XYZ file of C-alpha atoms in Angstrom:
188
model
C 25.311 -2.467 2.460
C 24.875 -6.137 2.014
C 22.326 -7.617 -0.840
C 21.169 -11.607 -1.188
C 19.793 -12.637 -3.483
C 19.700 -16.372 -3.202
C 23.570 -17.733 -3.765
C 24.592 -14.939 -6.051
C 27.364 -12.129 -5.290
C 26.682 -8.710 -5.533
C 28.439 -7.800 -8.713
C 26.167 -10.191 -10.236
C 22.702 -8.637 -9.175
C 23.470 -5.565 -11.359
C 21.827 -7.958 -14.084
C 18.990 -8.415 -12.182
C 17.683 -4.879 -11.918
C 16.231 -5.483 -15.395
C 13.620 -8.360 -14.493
C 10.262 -8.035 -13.655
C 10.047 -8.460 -9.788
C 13.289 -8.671 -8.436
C 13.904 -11.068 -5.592
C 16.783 -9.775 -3.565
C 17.032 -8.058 -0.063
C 18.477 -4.782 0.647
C 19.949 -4.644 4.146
C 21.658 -1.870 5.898
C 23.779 -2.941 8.826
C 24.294 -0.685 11.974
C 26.445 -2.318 15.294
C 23.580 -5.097 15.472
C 20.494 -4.025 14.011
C 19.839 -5.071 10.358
C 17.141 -3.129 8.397
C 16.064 -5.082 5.448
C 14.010 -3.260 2.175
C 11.592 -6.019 1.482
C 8.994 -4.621 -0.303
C 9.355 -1.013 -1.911
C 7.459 -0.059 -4.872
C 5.321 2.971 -6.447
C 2.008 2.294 -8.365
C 0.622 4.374 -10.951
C -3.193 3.906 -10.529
C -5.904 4.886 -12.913
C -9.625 4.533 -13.046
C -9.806 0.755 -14.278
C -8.056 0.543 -10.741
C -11.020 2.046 -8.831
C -12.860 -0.447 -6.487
C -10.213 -2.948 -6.589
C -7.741 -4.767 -4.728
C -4.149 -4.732 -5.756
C -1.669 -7.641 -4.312
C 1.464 -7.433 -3.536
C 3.344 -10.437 -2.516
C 6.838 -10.325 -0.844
C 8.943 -12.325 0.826
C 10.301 -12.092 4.352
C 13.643 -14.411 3.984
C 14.246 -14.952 8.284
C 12.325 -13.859 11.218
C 12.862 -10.440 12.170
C 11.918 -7.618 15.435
C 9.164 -5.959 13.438
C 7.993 -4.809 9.994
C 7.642 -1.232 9.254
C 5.576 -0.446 6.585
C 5.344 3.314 4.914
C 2.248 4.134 2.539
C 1.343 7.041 1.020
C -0.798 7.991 -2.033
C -1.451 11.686 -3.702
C -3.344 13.778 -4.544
C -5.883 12.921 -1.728
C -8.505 15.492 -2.977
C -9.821 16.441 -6.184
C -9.455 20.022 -6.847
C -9.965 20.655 -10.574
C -14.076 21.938 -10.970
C -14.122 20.166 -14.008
C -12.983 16.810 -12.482
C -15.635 17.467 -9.520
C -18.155 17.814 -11.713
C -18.204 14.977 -13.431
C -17.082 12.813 -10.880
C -20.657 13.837 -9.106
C -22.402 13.356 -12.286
C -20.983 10.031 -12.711
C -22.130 9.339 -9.224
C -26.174 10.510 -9.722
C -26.328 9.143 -13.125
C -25.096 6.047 -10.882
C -27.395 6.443 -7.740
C -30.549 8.746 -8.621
C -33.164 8.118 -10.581
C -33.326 10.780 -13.487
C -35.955 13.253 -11.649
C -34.380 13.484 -8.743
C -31.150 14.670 -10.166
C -30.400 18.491 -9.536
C -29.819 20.508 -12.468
C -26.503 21.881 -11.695
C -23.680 20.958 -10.313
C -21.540 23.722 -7.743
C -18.265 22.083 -7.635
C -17.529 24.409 -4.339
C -19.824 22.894 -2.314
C -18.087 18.961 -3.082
C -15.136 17.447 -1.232
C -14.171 14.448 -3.350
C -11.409 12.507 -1.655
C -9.580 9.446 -3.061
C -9.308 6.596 -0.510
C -6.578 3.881 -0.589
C -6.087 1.552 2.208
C -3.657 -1.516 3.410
C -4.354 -4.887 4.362
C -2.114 -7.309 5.192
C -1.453 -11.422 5.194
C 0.873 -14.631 5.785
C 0.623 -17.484 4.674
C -3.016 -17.618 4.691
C -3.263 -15.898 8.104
C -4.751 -12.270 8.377
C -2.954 -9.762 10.343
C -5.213 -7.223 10.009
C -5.671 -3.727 8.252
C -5.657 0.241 7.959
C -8.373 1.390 6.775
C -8.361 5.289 7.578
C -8.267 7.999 5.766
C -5.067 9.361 5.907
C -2.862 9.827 2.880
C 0.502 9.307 4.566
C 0.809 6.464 7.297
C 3.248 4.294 8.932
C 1.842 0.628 10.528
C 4.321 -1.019 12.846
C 4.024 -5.213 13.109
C 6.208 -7.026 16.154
C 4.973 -9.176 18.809
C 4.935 -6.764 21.416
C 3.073 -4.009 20.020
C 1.034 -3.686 16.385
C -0.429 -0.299 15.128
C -4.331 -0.426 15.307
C -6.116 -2.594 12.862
C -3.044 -5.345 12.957
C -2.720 -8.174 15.301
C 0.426 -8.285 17.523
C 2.491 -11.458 16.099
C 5.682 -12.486 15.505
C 7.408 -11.643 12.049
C 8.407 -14.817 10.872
C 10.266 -15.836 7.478
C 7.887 -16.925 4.607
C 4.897 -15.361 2.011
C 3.817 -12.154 3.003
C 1.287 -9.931 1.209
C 0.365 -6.658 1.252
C -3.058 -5.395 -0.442
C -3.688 -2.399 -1.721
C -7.355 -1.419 -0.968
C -8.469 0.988 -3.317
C -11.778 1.963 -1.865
C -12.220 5.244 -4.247
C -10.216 6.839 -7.093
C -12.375 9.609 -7.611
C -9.017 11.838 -9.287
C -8.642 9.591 -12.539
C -4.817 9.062 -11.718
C -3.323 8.427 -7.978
C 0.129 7.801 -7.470
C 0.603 5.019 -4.260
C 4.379 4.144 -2.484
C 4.620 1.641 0.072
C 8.130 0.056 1.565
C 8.223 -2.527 4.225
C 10.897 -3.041 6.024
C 12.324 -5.781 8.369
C 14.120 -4.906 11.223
C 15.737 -6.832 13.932
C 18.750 -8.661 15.143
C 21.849 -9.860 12.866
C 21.377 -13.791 14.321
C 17.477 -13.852 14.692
């Protein structure tokens, strides 16, 4: 295990788990791949976060193979009657006009789903985006190959950003992790 974090030494860094956004590397070295943490991080998301986009900047310190990039958010549905109900009642009182309202509410016959989504930039350039509906995915960025939504193109050192599409958070409280990770060559 090897971390960087500009010209410091490792024993140093222990003080820097303490600030804000930490700007060091994690790499793992294996023969000749390396397999750099550059972004990994869990958001705690609540309804001021609904309909928003969240940004999340990181930093890609050389060119590497590919990113990976893990996402995941829970819960994906709403389960709790009482949640469903109002939920739908927040939505009519939104989108119907009083008499066309129905006068109860059967929270059986609702599926409310959150929906959280990934988009993804350098340096000004868009490299495209996930939007499904999945609540666990994995998005692959190289060159050669890019998972749907994404543009094939290298993975070169620089300002990267990752953004957090939150579409609907119909639960009240949705917990998101994503990681990217660079992997490639020691002398890229």
């Amino acid at each position: 295990v090897r971390c960087e974090f500009g010209r410091r030494t490792a024993a140093s860094l222990i003080s820097c788990k303490s600030r804000r956004k930490p700007a060091f590397v994690i790499s793992f070295e294996k023969g000749s791949a390396v397999l750099d943490i550059l972004l990994e991080k869990t958001l705690h998301l609540n309804n001021k976060d609904d309909r928003s986009n969240i940004l999340l900047s990181f930093t890609v310190p050389h060119d590497y193979d590919r990113l990976e990039i893990s996402c995941s958010y829970t819960p994906k549905y709403i389960t709790e009657p009482a949640a469903v109900i109002h939920a739908v009642q927040d939505c009519y009182e939104r989108y119907l006009r009083p008499q066309d309202r129905p006068e109860q509410i059967d929270p059986a016959k609702f599926r409310l789903n959150n929906l959280l989504t990934l988009s993804l930039d350098r340096e000004e350039h868009y490299i495209g985006a996930a939007h499904r509906q999945a609540p666990v995915q994995k998005h692959i960025i190289s060159a050669r190959y890019a998972s749907p939504g994404f543009w094939k193109c290298p993975v070169k050192a620089g300002a990267w950003r990752a953004v957090i599409n939150v579409h609907a958070l119909a639960a009240g409280k949705v917990d998101y992790n994503i990681r990217v990770v660079g992997k490639g060559e020691n002398e890229i």
